[in-house]
CSV table of C-alpha atoms and ligand atoms in Angstrom, one decimal:
chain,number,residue,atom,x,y,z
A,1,UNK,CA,0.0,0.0,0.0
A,2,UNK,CA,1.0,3.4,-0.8
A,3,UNK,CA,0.9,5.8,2.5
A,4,UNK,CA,0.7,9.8,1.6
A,5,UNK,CA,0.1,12.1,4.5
A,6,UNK,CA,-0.7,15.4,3.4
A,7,UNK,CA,-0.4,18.3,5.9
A,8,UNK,CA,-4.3,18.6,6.3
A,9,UNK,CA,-7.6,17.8,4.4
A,10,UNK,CA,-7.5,20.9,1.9
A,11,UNK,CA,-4.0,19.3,0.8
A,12,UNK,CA,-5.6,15.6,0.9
A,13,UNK,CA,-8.7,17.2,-0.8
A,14,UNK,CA,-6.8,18.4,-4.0
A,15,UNK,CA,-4.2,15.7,-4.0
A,16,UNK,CA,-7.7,13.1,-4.0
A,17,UNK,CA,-9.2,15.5,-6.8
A,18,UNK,CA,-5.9,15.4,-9.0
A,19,UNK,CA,-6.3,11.7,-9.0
A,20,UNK,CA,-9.4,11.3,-10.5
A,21,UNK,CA,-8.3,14.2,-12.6
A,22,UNK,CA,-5.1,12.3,-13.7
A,23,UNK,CA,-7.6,9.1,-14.3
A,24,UNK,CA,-10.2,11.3,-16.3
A,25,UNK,CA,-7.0,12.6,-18.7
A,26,UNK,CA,-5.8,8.7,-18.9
A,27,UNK,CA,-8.8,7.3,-19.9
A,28,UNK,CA,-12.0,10.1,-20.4
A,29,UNK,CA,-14.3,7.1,-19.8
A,30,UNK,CA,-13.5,6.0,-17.2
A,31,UNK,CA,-15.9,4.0,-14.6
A,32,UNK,CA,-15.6,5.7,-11.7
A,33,UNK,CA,-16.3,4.4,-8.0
A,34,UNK,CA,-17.6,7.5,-5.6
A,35,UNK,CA,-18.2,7.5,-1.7
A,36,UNK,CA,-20.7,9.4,0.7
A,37,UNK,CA,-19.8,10.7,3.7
A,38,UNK,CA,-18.1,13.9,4.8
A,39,UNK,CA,-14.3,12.7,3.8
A,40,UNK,CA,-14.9,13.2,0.2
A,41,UNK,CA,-16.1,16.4,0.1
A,42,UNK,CA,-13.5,18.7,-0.1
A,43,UNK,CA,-12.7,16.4,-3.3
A,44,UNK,CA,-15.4,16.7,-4.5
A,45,UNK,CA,-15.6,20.6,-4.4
A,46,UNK,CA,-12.3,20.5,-6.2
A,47,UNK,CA,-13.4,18.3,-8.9
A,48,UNK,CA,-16.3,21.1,-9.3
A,49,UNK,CA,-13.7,23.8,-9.2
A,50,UNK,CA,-11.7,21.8,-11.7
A,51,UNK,CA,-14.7,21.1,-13.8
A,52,UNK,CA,-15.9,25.1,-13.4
A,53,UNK,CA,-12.4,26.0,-14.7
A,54,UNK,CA,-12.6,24.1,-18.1
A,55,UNK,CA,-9.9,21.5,-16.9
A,56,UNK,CA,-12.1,18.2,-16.1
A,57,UNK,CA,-14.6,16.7,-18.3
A,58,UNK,CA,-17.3,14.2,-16.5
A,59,UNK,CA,-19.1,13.7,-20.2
A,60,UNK,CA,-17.8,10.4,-21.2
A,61,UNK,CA,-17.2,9.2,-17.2
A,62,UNK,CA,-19.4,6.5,-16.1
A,63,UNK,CA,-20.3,6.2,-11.9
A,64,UNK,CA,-21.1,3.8,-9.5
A,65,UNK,CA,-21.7,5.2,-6.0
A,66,UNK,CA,-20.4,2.3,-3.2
A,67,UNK,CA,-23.9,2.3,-1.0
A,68,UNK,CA,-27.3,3.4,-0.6
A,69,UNK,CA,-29.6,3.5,2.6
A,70,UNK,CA,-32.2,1.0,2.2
A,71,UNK,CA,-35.8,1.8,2.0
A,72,UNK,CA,-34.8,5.7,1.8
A,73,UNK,CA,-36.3,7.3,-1.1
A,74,UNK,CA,-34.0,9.9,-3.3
A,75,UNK,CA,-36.4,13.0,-2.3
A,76,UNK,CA,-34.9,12.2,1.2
A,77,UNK,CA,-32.0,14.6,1.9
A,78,UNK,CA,-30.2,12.3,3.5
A,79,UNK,CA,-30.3,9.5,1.1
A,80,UNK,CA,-26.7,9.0,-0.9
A,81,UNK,CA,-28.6,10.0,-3.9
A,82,UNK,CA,-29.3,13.6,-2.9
A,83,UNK,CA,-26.0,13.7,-1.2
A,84,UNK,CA,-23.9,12.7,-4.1
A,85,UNK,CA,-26.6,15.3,-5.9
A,86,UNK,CA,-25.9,18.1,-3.5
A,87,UNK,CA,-21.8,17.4,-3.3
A,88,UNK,CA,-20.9,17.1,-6.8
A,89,UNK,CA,-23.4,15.9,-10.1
A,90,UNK,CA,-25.7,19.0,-10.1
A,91,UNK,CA,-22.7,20.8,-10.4
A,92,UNK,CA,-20.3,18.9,-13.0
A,93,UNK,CA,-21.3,17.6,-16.7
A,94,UNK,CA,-22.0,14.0,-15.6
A,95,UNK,CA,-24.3,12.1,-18.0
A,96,UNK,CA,-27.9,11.6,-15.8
A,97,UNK,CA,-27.7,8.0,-17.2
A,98,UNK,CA,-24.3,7.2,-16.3
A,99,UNK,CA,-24.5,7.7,-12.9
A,100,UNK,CA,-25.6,4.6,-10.7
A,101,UNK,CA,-26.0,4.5,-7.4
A,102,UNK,CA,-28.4,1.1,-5.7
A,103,UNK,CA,-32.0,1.8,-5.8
A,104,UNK,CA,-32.6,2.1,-2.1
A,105,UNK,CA,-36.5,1.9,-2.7
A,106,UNK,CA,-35.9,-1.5,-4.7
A,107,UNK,CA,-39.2,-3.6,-3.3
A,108,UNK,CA,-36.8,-6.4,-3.7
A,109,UNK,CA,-33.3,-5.9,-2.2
A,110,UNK,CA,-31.5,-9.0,-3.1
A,111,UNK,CA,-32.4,-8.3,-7.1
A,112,UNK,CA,-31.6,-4.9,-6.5
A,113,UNK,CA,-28.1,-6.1,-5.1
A,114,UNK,CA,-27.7,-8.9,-7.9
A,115,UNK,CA,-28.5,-6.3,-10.8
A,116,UNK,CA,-26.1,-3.3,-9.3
A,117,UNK,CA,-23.7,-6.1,-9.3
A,118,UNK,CA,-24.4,-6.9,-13.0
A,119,UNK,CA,-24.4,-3.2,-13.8
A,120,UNK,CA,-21.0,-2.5,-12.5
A,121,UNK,CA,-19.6,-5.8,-14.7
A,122,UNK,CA,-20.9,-4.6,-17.9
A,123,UNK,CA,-19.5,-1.2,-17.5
A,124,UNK,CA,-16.2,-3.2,-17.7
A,125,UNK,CA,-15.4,-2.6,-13.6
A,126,UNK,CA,-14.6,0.6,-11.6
A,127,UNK,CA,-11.2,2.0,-13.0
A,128,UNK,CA,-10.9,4.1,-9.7
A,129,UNK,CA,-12.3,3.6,-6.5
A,130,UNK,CA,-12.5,6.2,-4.2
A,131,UNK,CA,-13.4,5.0,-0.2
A,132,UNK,CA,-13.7,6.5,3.2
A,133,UNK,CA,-13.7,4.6,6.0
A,134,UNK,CA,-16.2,4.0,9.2
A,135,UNK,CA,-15.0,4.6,12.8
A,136,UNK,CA,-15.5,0.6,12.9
A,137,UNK,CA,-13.3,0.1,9.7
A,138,UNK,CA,-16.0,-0.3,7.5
A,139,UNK,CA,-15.9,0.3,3.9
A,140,UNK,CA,-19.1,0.7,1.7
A,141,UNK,CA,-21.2,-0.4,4.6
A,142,UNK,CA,-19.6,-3.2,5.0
A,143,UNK,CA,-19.2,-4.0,8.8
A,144,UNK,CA,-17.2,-5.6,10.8
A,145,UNK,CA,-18.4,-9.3,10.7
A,146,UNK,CA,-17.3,-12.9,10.3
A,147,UNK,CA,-16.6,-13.0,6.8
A,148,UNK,CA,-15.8,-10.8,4.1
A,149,UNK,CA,-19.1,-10.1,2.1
A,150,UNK,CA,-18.1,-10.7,-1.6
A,151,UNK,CA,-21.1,-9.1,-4.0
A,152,UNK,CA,-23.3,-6.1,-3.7
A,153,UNK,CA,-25.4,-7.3,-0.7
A,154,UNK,CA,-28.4,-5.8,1.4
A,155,UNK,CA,-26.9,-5.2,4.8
A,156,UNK,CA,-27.9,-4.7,8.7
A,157,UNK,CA,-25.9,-1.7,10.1
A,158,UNK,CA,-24.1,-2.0,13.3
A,159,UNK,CA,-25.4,0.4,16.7
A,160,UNK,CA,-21.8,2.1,15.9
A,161,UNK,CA,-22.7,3.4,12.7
A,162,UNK,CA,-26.1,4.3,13.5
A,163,UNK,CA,-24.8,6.3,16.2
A,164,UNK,CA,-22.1,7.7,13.9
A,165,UNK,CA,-25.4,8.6,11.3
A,166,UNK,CA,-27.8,9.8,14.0
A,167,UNK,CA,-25.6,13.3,13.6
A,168,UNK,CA,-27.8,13.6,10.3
A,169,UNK,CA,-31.3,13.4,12.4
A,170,UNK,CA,-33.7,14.7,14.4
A,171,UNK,CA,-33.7,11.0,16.6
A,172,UNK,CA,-31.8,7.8,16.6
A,173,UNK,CA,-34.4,6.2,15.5
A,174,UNK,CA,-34.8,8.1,12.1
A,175,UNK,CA,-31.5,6.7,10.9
A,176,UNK,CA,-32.0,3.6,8.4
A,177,UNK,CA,-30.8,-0.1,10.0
A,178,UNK,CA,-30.1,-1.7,6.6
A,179,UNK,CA,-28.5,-0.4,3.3
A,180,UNK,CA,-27.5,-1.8,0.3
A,181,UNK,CA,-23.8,-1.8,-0.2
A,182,UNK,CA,-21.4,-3.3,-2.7
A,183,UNK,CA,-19.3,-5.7,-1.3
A,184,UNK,CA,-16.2,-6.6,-0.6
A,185,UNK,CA,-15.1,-8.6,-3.8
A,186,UNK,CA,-17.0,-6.0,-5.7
A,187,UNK,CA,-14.7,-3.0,-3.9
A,188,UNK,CA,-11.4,-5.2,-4.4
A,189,UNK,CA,-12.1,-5.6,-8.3
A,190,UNK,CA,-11.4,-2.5,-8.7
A,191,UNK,CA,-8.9,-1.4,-10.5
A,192,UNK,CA,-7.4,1.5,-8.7
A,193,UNK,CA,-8.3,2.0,-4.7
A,194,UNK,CA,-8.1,5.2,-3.3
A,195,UNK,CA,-8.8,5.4,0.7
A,196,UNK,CA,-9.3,8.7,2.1
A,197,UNK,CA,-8.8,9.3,5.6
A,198,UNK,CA,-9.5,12.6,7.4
A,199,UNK,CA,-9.2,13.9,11.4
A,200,UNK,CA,-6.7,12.4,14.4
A,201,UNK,CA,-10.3,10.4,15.5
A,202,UNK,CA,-9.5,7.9,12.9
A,203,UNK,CA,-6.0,7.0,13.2
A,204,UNK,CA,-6.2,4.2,15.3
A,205,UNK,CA,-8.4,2.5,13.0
A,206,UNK,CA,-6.0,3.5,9.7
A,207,UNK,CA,-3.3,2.1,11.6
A,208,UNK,CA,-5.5,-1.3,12.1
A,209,UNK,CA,-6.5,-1.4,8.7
A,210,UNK,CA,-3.1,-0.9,7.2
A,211,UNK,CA,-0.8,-2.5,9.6
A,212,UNK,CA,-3.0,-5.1,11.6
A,213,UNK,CA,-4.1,-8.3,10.6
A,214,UNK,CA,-6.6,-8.7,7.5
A,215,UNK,CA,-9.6,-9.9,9.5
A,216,UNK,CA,-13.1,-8.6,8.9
A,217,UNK,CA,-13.4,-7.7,12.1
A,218,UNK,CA,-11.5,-4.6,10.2
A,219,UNK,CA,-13.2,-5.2,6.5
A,220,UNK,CA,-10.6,-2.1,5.7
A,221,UNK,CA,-8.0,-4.3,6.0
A,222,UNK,CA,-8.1,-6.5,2.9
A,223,UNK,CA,-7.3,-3.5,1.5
A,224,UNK,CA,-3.8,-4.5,2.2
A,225,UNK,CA,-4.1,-7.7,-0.3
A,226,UNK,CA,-5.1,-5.5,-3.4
A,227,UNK,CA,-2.3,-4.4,-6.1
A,228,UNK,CA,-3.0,-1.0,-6.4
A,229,UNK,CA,-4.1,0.9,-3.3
A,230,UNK,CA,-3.3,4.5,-1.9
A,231,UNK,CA,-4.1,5.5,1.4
A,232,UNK,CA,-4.2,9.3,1.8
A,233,UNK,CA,-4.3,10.5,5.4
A,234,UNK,CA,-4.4,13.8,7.0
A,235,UNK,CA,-2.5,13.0,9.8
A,236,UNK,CA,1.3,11.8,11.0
B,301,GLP,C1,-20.7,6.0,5.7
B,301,GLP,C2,-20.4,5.6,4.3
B,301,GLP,C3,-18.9,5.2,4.1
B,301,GLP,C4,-18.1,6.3,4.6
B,301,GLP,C5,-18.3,6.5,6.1
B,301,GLP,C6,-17.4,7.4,6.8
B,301,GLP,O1,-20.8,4.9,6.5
B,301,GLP,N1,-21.2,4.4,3.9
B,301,GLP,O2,-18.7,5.0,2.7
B,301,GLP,O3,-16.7,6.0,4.4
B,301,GLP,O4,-19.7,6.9,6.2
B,301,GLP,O5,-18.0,8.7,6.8
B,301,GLP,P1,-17.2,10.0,7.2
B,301,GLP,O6,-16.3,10.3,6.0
B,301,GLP,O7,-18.2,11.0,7.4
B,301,GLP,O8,-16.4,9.7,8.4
């Protein structure tokens, strides 16, 4: 794994952005893998600032967003579809039928899971993935667990991360208990991994994910077994 510490998260911010940047120049279709979450976006402001200045162009890019809240329609704010919205696509030249994120209001999950999973194949796979991480370790919403969850898959989220949520509601018991989230396997096919990690807070759980053991109690640390991974921290 490749370990960059920028100074703070402005510098991790543009140094994420100039990735996808560099990826976008490479290959102007590229599939792209996006995260929620308040790590991203200071990249994705950049990529908007990039985009606003006439250096980025989203028109032949292809998305798929890691996660969606299940049973959380898109008018909600605080599904990942108005959130990616908000954050970055209502503001860049994104195509609205290349961006994908699960249908969270899917009446049947496991399809819904089995079809994203299809979706992403034929798009050829995600050429760059950016992540963030949960307090827990969790990546997507994949939570700590027994086993490493291979394929998009509907999910149960743990009291940690519905605590870590409830900061988006009125009440606890607002926040959603499952989502839909790709898995695993689907994360480590990608291509290119780029984990984002902002604030002193999660330190101790980079430091388990890239130097502890690969157990899913961590599901960050497979990370470690992929080919082509940067880990961009804020922090010494
Ligand atoms: C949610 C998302 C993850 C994200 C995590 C961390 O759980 N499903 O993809 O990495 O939040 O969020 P934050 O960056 O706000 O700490």
């Amino acid at each position: 794994m490749n370990i960059i510490r920028a100074k703070n998260y402005e510098e991790l911010s543009r140094m994420a952005a100039t990735s996808v940047a560099a990826q976008l120049y490479e290959k102007p279709d590229s599939v792209l893998g996006f995260a929620t979450g308040s790590t991203p976006i200071g990249t994705y402001k950049e990529l908007i600032a990039d985009y606003k200045r006439g250096v980025l162009d989203f028109s032949r890019a292809t998305t798929f967003n890691l996660d969606e809240y299940y049973g959380v329609p898109v008018t909600d704010e605080n599904s990942y579809y108005a959130f990616m919205h908000t954050n970055l696509f209502d503001h860049i030249n994104m195509r609205s039928e290349a961006i994908h994120l699960p249908d969270g209001m899917a009446p049947d999950a496991e399809a819904q899971c089995v079809a994203y999973e299809a979706a992403i194949q034929a798009a050829g796979g995600v050429d760059l993935q950016i992540l963030g991480i949960g307090n827990n370790g969790h990546i997507g919403f994949n939570e700590p667990g027994e086993f490493f969850p291979a394929k998009t898959n509907h999910i149960k989220l743990t009291d940690s991360t519905i605590d870590a949520n409830s900061r988006f509601y009125a009440s606890r018991d607002q926040v959603p208990t499952t989502a839909l989230t790709m898995g695993i396997g689907t994360i480590m096919a990608a291509k290119k991994i780029l984990l984002l990690i902002s604030g002193a807070a999660k330190k101790g759980i980079m430091e388990q994910a890239v130097f502890g053991p690969v157990t899913p109690q961590v599901p960050a640390s497979i990370l470690q077994f992929h080919g082509n991974v940067t880990v961009l921290c804020d922090f010494e």
